[in-house]
Amino acid sequence: MSKKRSKRYQEAAKLVTPGKSYGITEAVETMKSFPAPKFDPTVTLSFHLTVDPRKSDQMVRGSVALPHGTGKNVRVVVFAQGEAAAAALEAGADEVGFEDLIKKVQGGYVDFDSAIATPDAMAEVRKLARILGPRGLMPNPKTGTVTEDPAKAVKEVKAGRVDFKVDKSANVSAAIGKLSFSDEQIVENARALIDSVVKARPAAAKGAYIESATIACAMCPGLSVSQAEIAKL
């Protein structure tokens, strides 16, 4: 059954050249020309990779500090005790705790965007893997969310650090800002993410790595990003 698109979406689709691959700057300019929605849509950059996520040596994950943030109020929780917990709270964490916070999450609390933990807390936090893992919220040293300095991590996440991880279909997707950002801000954030995904290429990945990339804002058609744009980073 075909999905019925809104009149606004159909008008925006007319501005996209079928089969064309866009440079980042041109893609952003095109998105800005779409009929304006009644909200400020999030801009997302997505990649389809040639890796096999079922193989541990082809897993792709990492984090990137976007130069201009995401434009989103990021809710952060921290699993820590003592001085580390106090420092994280002072740094702006939305909630800090240990056993009490673990029980709260076990009870169904997942109303946050990022979870950070100190290494000593991870023995207990691992109990939450089945809850946090599928949501992409499980703290991990590779993304800087398991750290001896949770205060620093909180500040970085609040400032616009984005974590990414390949899904089971070999796709990576992350928000890179709001459509209300200037063209230059979106372009710089996009290039920072592309650079990080390229650098996260696993050694086991042979041949082509990024098969395709698409930039889009919410409830609007996506635009294919040219391989030349990716290759020059």
PDB file of C-alpha atoms in Angstrom:
ATOM      1  CA  MET A   1       0.000   0.000   0.000  1.00  0.00           C
ATOM      2  CA  SER A   2       1.502   3.318  -1.057  1.00  0.00           C
ATOM      3  CA  LYS A   3       1.972   6.025   1.546  1.00  0.00           C
ATOM      4  CA  LYS A   4       0.000   9.188   0.939  1.00  0.00           C
ATOM      5  CA  ARG A   5       2.227  12.236   1.110  1.00  0.00           C
ATOM      6  CA  SER A   6       1.122  15.675   2.271  1.00  0.00           C
ATOM      7  CA  LYS A   7       0.708  18.484  -0.227  1.00  0.00           C
ATOM      8  CA  ARG A   8       3.706  20.241   1.348  1.00  0.00           C
ATOM      9  CA  TYR A   9       5.875  17.130   0.913  1.00  0.00           C
ATOM     10  CA  GLN A  10       4.784  16.792  -2.712  1.00  0.00           C
ATOM     11  CA  GLU A  11       5.665  20.436  -3.388  1.00  0.00           C
ATOM     12  CA  ALA A  12       9.086  19.915  -1.793  1.00  0.00           C
ATOM     13  CA  ALA A  13       9.659  16.758  -3.857  1.00  0.00           C
ATOM     14  CA  LYS A  14       9.236  18.796  -7.049  1.00  0.00           C
ATOM     15  CA  LEU A  15      12.343  20.768  -6.059  1.00  0.00           C
ATOM     16  CA  VAL A  16      14.507  17.641  -5.896  1.00  0.00           C
ATOM     17  CA  THR A  17      16.112  16.533  -9.155  1.00  0.00           C
ATOM     18  CA  PRO A  18      15.529  12.758  -9.577  1.00  0.00           C
ATOM     19  CA  GLY A  19      18.741  10.736  -9.695  1.00  0.00           C
ATOM     20  CA  LYS A  20      20.933  13.710  -8.813  1.00  0.00           C
ATOM     21  CA  SER A  21      23.672  13.568  -6.169  1.00  0.00           C
ATOM     22  CA  TYR A  22      24.182  16.844  -4.331  1.00  0.00           C
ATOM     23  CA  GLY A  23      27.139  18.509  -2.700  1.00  0.00           C
ATOM     24  CA  ILE A  24      26.430  19.311   0.957  1.00  0.00           C
ATOM     25  CA  THR A  25      26.116  23.054   0.371  1.00  0.00           C
ATOM     26  CA  GLU A  26      23.710  22.637  -2.555  1.00  0.00           C
ATOM     27  CA  ALA A  27      21.689  20.049  -0.634  1.00  0.00           C
ATOM     28  CA  VAL A  28      21.260  22.442   2.302  1.00  0.00           C
ATOM     29  CA  GLU A  29      20.268  25.293  -0.026  1.00  0.00           C
ATOM     30  CA  THR A  30      17.687  23.006  -1.633  1.00  0.00           C
ATOM     31  CA  MET A  31      16.240  21.967   1.746  1.00  0.00           C
ATOM     32  CA  LYS A  32      15.959  25.619   2.727  1.00  0.00           C
ATOM     33  CA  SER A  33      13.862  26.230  -0.402  1.00  0.00           C
ATOM     34  CA  PHE A  34      11.243  23.639   0.592  1.00  0.00           C
ATOM     35  CA  PRO A  35       7.820  24.935   1.683  1.00  0.00           C
ATOM     36  CA  ALA A  36       8.240  25.845   5.356  1.00  0.00           C
ATOM     37  CA  PRO A  37       6.625  23.545   7.960  1.00  0.00           C
ATOM     38  CA  LYS A  38       5.001  24.878  11.129  1.00  0.00           C
ATOM     39  CA  PHE A  39       7.894  23.646  13.252  1.00  0.00           C
ATOM     40  CA  ASP A  40      11.686  23.721  13.144  1.00  0.00           C
ATOM     41  CA  PRO A  41      12.595  20.319  11.637  1.00  0.00           C
ATOM     42  CA  THR A  42      15.662  18.349  12.625  1.00  0.00           C
ATOM     43  CA  VAL A  43      18.218  17.772   9.879  1.00  0.00           C
ATOM     44  CA  THR A  44      19.536  14.211   9.705  1.00  0.00           C
ATOM     45  CA  LEU A  45      22.459  12.727   7.804  1.00  0.00           C
ATOM     46  CA  SER A  46      22.230   9.006   7.083  1.00  0.00           C
ATOM     47  CA  PHE A  47      24.679   6.520   5.576  1.00  0.00           C
ATOM     48  CA  HIS A  48      24.346   3.042   4.138  1.00  0.00           C
ATOM     49  CA  LEU A  49      27.593   1.148   4.641  1.00  0.00           C
ATOM     50  CA  THR A  50      28.983  -1.989   3.023  1.00  0.00           C
ATOM     51  CA  VAL A  51      30.002  -3.557   6.351  1.00  0.00           C
ATOM     52  CA  ASP A  52      28.379  -6.673   7.812  1.00  0.00           C
ATOM     53  CA  PRO A  53      27.131  -5.633  11.303  1.00  0.00           C
ATOM     54  CA  ARG A  54      26.740  -9.309  12.268  1.00  0.00           C
ATOM     55  CA  LYS A  55      30.526  -9.579  12.394  1.00  0.00           C
ATOM     56  CA  SER A  56      32.170  -8.062  15.458  1.00  0.00           C
ATOM     57  CA  ASP A  57      35.204  -6.892  13.499  1.00  0.00           C
ATOM     58  CA  GLN A  58      32.958  -4.836  11.191  1.00  0.00           C
ATOM     59  CA  MET A  59      31.070  -2.930  13.863  1.00  0.00           C
ATOM     60  CA  VAL A  60      30.995   0.832  13.302  1.00  0.00           C
ATOM     61  CA  ARG A  61      30.409   3.174  16.207  1.00  0.00           C
ATOM     62  CA  GLY A  62      31.820   6.423  17.495  1.00  0.00           C
ATOM     63  CA  SER A  63      31.013   9.967  18.542  1.00  0.00           C
ATOM     64  CA  VAL A  64      31.515  13.434  17.132  1.00  0.00           C
ATOM     65  CA  ALA A  65      31.435  16.882  18.698  1.00  0.00           C
ATOM     66  CA  LEU A  66      29.354  18.879  16.229  1.00  0.00           C
ATOM     67  CA  PRO A  67      30.807  22.401  15.860  1.00  0.00           C
ATOM     68  CA  HIS A  68      27.370  23.983  16.254  1.00  0.00           C
ATOM     69  CA  GLY A  69      25.539  21.405  18.353  1.00  0.00           C
ATOM     70  CA  THR A  70      22.226  19.791  17.430  1.00  0.00           C
ATOM     71  CA  GLY A  71      19.854  22.532  18.555  1.00  0.00           C
ATOM     72  CA  LYS A  72      18.252  20.038  20.902  1.00  0.00           C
ATOM     73  CA  ASN A  73      18.018  20.141  24.684  1.00  0.00           C
ATOM     74  CA  VAL A  74      19.804  16.865  25.432  1.00  0.00           C
ATOM     75  CA  ARG A  75      18.670  15.062  28.600  1.00  0.00           C
ATOM     76  CA  VAL A  76      21.610  13.324  30.286  1.00  0.00           C
ATOM     77  CA  VAL A  77      21.663  10.877  33.201  1.00  0.00           C
ATOM     78  CA  VAL A  78      24.818   9.796  35.006  1.00  0.00           C
ATOM     79  CA  PHE A  79      25.459   6.613  36.968  1.00  0.00           C
ATOM     80  CA  ALA A  80      28.042   7.599  39.560  1.00  0.00           C
ATOM     81  CA  GLN A  81      28.719   7.999  43.260  1.00  0.00           C
ATOM     82  CA  GLY A  82      30.564  10.411  45.521  1.00  0.00           C
ATOM     83  CA  GLU A  83      32.598  13.264  44.081  1.00  0.00           C
ATOM     84  CA  ALA A  84      32.064  12.123  40.505  1.00  0.00           C
ATOM     85  CA  ALA A  85      28.291  12.253  41.002  1.00  0.00           C
ATOM     86  CA  ALA A  86      28.459  15.734  42.547  1.00  0.00           C
ATOM     87  CA  ALA A  87      30.661  17.006  39.716  1.00  0.00           C
ATOM     88  CA  ALA A  88      28.329  15.569  37.066  1.00  0.00           C
ATOM     89  CA  LEU A  89      25.322  17.249  38.681  1.00  0.00           C
ATOM     90  CA  GLU A  90      27.170  20.567  38.812  1.00  0.00           C
ATOM     91  CA  ALA A  91      28.134  20.140  35.125  1.00  0.00           C
ATOM     92  CA  GLY A  92      24.460  20.050  34.179  1.00  0.00           C
ATOM     93  CA  ALA A  93      23.386  16.398  34.257  1.00  0.00           C
ATOM     94  CA  ASP A  94      19.601  16.095  34.422  1.00  0.00           C
ATOM     95  CA  GLU A  95      19.755  13.228  36.885  1.00  0.00           C
ATOM     96  CA  VAL A  96      22.553  11.553  38.791  1.00  0.00           C
ATOM     97  CA  GLY A  97      22.427   8.403  40.888  1.00  0.00           C
ATOM     98  CA  PHE A  98      23.586   4.845  41.281  1.00  0.00           C
ATOM     99  CA  GLU A  99      21.500   2.051  42.805  1.00  0.00           C
ATOM    100  CA  ASP A 100      18.447   4.297  42.995  1.00  0.00           C
ATOM    101  CA  LEU A 101      18.802   5.342  39.338  1.00  0.00           C
ATOM    102  CA  ILE A 102      19.406   1.745  38.231  1.00  0.00           C
ATOM    103  CA  LYS A 103      16.157   0.666  39.945  1.00  0.00           C
ATOM    104  CA  LYS A 104      14.334   3.574  38.333  1.00  0.00           C
ATOM    105  CA  VAL A 105      15.492   2.489  34.856  1.00  0.00           C
ATOM    106  CA  GLN A 106      14.575  -1.133  35.642  1.00  0.00           C
ATOM    107  CA  GLY A 107      11.128   0.196  36.469  1.00  0.00           C
ATOM    108  CA  GLY A 108      10.737   1.670  32.983  1.00  0.00           C
ATOM    109  CA  TYR A 109      12.395   5.089  33.153  1.00  0.00           C
ATOM    110  CA  VAL A 110      14.111   5.839  29.829  1.00  0.00           C
ATOM    111  CA  ASP A 111      13.135   9.492  29.393  1.00  0.00           C
ATOM    112  CA  PHE A 112      16.639  10.679  28.512  1.00  0.00           C
ATOM    113  CA  ASP A 113      18.864  11.008  25.439  1.00  0.00           C
ATOM    114  CA  SER A 114      22.259   9.948  26.785  1.00  0.00           C
ATOM    115  CA  ALA A 115      23.571   7.873  29.683  1.00  0.00           C
ATOM    116  CA  ILE A 116      27.043   8.256  31.181  1.00  0.00           C
ATOM    117  CA  ALA A 117      28.700   6.056  33.794  1.00  0.00           C
ATOM    118  CA  THR A 118      31.934   5.867  35.728  1.00  0.00           C
ATOM    119  CA  PRO A 119      33.951   2.648  35.252  1.00  0.00           C
ATOM    120  CA  ASP A 120      33.279   1.467  38.830  1.00  0.00           C
ATOM    121  CA  ALA A 121      29.521   1.857  38.289  1.00  0.00           C
ATOM    122  CA  MET A 122      29.483  -0.296  35.151  1.00  0.00           C
ATOM    123  CA  ALA A 123      29.426  -3.608  37.068  1.00  0.00           C
ATOM    124  CA  GLU A 124      25.873  -2.753  38.118  1.00  0.00           C
ATOM    125  CA  VAL A 125      24.876  -0.685  35.071  1.00  0.00           C
ATOM    126  CA  ARG A 126      25.473  -3.739  32.854  1.00  0.00           C
ATOM    127  CA  LYS A 127      22.260  -5.133  34.329  1.00  0.00           C
ATOM    128  CA  LEU A 128      20.461  -2.529  32.222  1.00  0.00           C
ATOM    129  CA  ALA A 129      21.884  -3.737  28.892  1.00  0.00           C
ATOM    130  CA  ARG A 130      18.596  -5.247  27.712  1.00  0.00           C
ATOM    131  CA  ILE A 131      16.797  -1.981  28.430  1.00  0.00           C
ATOM    132  CA  LEU A 132      19.362   0.585  27.311  1.00  0.00           C
ATOM    133  CA  GLY A 133      21.086  -1.382  24.541  1.00  0.00           C
ATOM    134  CA  PRO A 134      18.204  -1.527  22.025  1.00  0.00           C
ATOM    135  CA  ARG A 135      17.632   2.208  22.545  1.00  0.00           C
ATOM    136  CA  GLY A 136      21.272   3.079  21.903  1.00  0.00           C
ATOM    137  CA  LEU A 137      21.639   4.406  25.441  1.00  0.00           C
ATOM    138  CA  MET A 138      24.053   1.898  26.967  1.00  0.00           C
ATOM    139  CA  PRO A 139      27.242   3.620  28.217  1.00  0.00           C
ATOM    140  CA  ASN A 140      30.299   2.543  26.243  1.00  0.00           C
ATOM    141  CA  PRO A 141      33.996   3.476  26.501  1.00  0.00           C
ATOM    142  CA  LYS A 142      34.240   3.776  22.691  1.00  0.00           C
ATOM    143  CA  THR A 143      31.792   6.678  22.688  1.00  0.00           C
ATOM    144  CA  GLY A 144      33.231   8.332  25.776  1.00  0.00           C
ATOM    145  CA  THR A 145      30.186   7.584  27.913  1.00  0.00           C
ATOM    146  CA  VAL A 146      32.123   5.364  30.323  1.00  0.00           C
ATOM    147  CA  THR A 147      34.629   7.710  31.895  1.00  0.00           C
ATOM    148  CA  GLU A 148      36.422   8.696  35.087  1.00  0.00           C
ATOM    149  CA  ASP A 149      35.416  12.306  34.316  1.00  0.00           C
ATOM    150  CA  PRO A 150      31.625  12.266  33.890  1.00  0.00           C
ATOM    151  CA  ALA A 151      31.424  16.048  34.365  1.00  0.00           C
ATOM    152  CA  LYS A 152      33.477  16.600  31.204  1.00  0.00           C
ATOM    153  CA  ALA A 153      31.362  14.060  29.309  1.00  0.00           C
ATOM    154  CA  VAL A 154      28.149  15.787  30.414  1.00  0.00           C
ATOM    155  CA  LYS A 155      29.408  19.142  29.146  1.00  0.00           C
ATOM    156  CA  GLU A 156      30.432  17.606  25.794  1.00  0.00           C
ATOM    157  CA  VAL A 157      27.094  15.860  25.290  1.00  0.00           C
ATOM    158  CA  LYS A 158      25.153  18.980  26.263  1.00  0.00           C
ATOM    159  CA  ALA A 159      27.294  21.039  23.862  1.00  0.00           C
ATOM    160  CA  GLY A 160      26.445  18.832  20.896  1.00  0.00           C
ATOM    161  CA  ARG A 161      28.396  15.588  20.976  1.00  0.00           C
ATOM    162  CA  VAL A 162      26.551  12.940  18.968  1.00  0.00           C
ATOM    163  CA  ASP A 163      27.022   9.187  19.285  1.00  0.00           C
ATOM    164  CA  PHE A 164      26.463   6.962  16.252  1.00  0.00           C
ATOM    165  CA  LYS A 165      26.310   3.211  15.720  1.00  0.00           C
ATOM    166  CA  VAL A 166      25.640   1.040  12.694  1.00  0.00           C
ATOM    167  CA  ASP A 167      22.308  -0.790  12.861  1.00  0.00           C
ATOM    168  CA  LYS A 168      21.546  -4.351  11.765  1.00  0.00           C
ATOM    169  CA  SER A 169      20.831  -3.136   8.225  1.00  0.00           C
ATOM    170  CA  ALA A 170      24.273  -1.460   7.956  1.00  0.00           C
ATOM    171  CA  ASN A 171      22.863   2.050   8.311  1.00  0.00           C
ATOM    172  CA  VAL A 172      24.212   4.927  10.411  1.00  0.00           C
ATOM    173  CA  SER A 173      22.073   7.985  11.093  1.00  0.00           C
ATOM    174  CA  ALA A 174      22.496  11.069  13.281  1.00  0.00           C
ATOM    175  CA  ALA A 175      20.928  14.485  13.759  1.00  0.00           C
ATOM    176  CA  ILE A 176      23.172  17.356  12.664  1.00  0.00           C
ATOM    177  CA  GLY A 177      21.096  20.368  13.670  1.00  0.00           C
ATOM    178  CA  LYS A 178      17.883  22.218  12.921  1.00  0.00           C
ATOM    179  CA  LEU A 179      16.730  23.673   9.611  1.00  0.00           C
ATOM    180  CA  SER A 180      16.775  27.113  11.263  1.00  0.00           C
ATOM    181  CA  PHE A 181      20.571  26.860  11.565  1.00  0.00           C
ATOM    182  CA  SER A 182      22.506  28.892   9.009  1.00  0.00           C
ATOM    183  CA  ASP A 183      23.627  27.100   5.850  1.00  0.00           C
ATOM    184  CA  GLU A 184      27.225  27.247   7.059  1.00  0.00           C
ATOM    185  CA  GLN A 185      26.368  25.700  10.451  1.00  0.00           C
ATOM    186  CA  ILE A 186      24.555  22.744   8.883  1.00  0.00           C
ATOM    187  CA  VAL A 187      27.328  22.223   6.314  1.00  0.00           C
ATOM    188  CA  GLU A 188      30.056  22.277   8.969  1.00  0.00           C
ATOM    189  CA  ASN A 189      28.132  19.876  11.208  1.00  0.00           C
ATOM    190  CA  ALA A 190      27.520  17.541   8.247  1.00  0.00           C
ATOM    191  CA  ARG A 191      31.194  17.486   7.292  1.00  0.00           C
ATOM    192  CA  ALA A 192      32.190  16.806  10.912  1.00  0.00           C
ATOM    193  CA  LEU A 193      29.883  13.769  11.002  1.00  0.00           C
ATOM    194  CA  ILE A 194      31.056  12.484   7.604  1.00  0.00           C
ATOM    195  CA  ASP A 195      34.664  12.789   8.733  1.00  0.00           C
ATOM    196  CA  SER A 196      33.943  10.846  11.941  1.00  0.00           C
ATOM    197  CA  VAL A 197      32.080   8.058  10.142  1.00  0.00           C
ATOM    198  CA  VAL A 198      34.927   7.761   7.631  1.00  0.00           C
ATOM    199  CA  LYS A 199      37.485   7.554  10.452  1.00  0.00           C
ATOM    200  CA  ALA A 200      35.379   4.888  12.205  1.00  0.00           C
ATOM    201  CA  ARG A 201      35.871   2.526   9.252  1.00  0.00           C
ATOM    202  CA  PRO A 202      36.827  -0.896  10.642  1.00  0.00           C
ATOM    203  CA  ALA A 203      40.063  -2.479   9.417  1.00  0.00           C
ATOM    204  CA  ALA A 204      38.081  -5.513   8.252  1.00  0.00           C
ATOM    205  CA  ALA A 205      36.035  -3.418   5.803  1.00  0.00           C
ATOM    206  CA  LYS A 206      37.389  -3.952   2.291  1.00  0.00           C
ATOM    207  CA  GLY A 207      36.725  -1.971  -0.879  1.00  0.00           C
ATOM    208  CA  ALA A 208      34.011   0.682  -0.866  1.00  0.00           C
ATOM    209  CA  TYR A 209      32.851   1.636   2.626  1.00  0.00           C
ATOM    210  CA  ILE A 210      30.093   4.250   2.347  1.00  0.00           C
ATOM    211  CA  GLU A 211      27.709   3.030  -0.326  1.00  0.00           C
ATOM    212  CA  SER A 212      25.395   6.017  -0.104  1.00  0.00           C
ATOM    213  CA  ALA A 213      24.577   9.035   2.053  1.00  0.00           C
ATOM    214  CA  THR A 214      21.370  11.031   2.349  1.00  0.00           C
ATOM    215  CA  ILE A 215      20.615  14.337   4.033  1.00  0.00           C
ATOM    216  CA  ALA A 216      17.046  15.209   4.968  1.00  0.00           C
ATOM    217  CA  CYS A 217      14.955  17.303   7.320  1.00  0.00           C
ATOM    218  CA  ALA A 218      11.927  15.880   9.118  1.00  0.00           C
ATOM    219  CA  MET A 219       8.845  15.210   6.984  1.00  0.00           C
ATOM    220  CA  CYS A 220      10.659  16.259   3.794  1.00  0.00           C
ATOM    221  CA  PRO A 221      12.248  14.299   0.922  1.00  0.00           C
ATOM    222  CA  GLY A 222      15.879  13.288   1.281  1.00  0.00           C
ATOM    223  CA  LEU A 223      18.707  14.366  -1.001  1.00  0.00           C
ATOM    224  CA  SER A 224      21.478  12.032  -2.075  1.00  0.00           C
ATOM    225  CA  VAL A 225      24.952  13.254  -1.108  1.00  0.00           C
ATOM    226  CA  SER A 226      27.607  12.880  -3.810  1.00  0.00           C
ATOM    227  CA  GLN A 227      30.476  10.447  -3.287  1.00  0.00           C
ATOM    228  CA  ALA A 228      32.851  13.250  -4.318  1.00  0.00           C
ATOM    229  CA  GLU A 229      31.727  15.192  -1.252  1.00  0.00           C
ATOM    230  CA  ILE A 230      32.571  12.231   0.962  1.00  0.00           C
ATOM    231  CA  ALA A 231      35.837  11.390  -0.786  1.00  0.00           C
ATOM    232  CA  LYS A 232      37.341  14.841  -0.259  1.00  0.00           C
ATOM    233  CA  LEU A 233      37.157  14.560   3.529  1.00  0.00           C
TER     234      LEU A 233
END
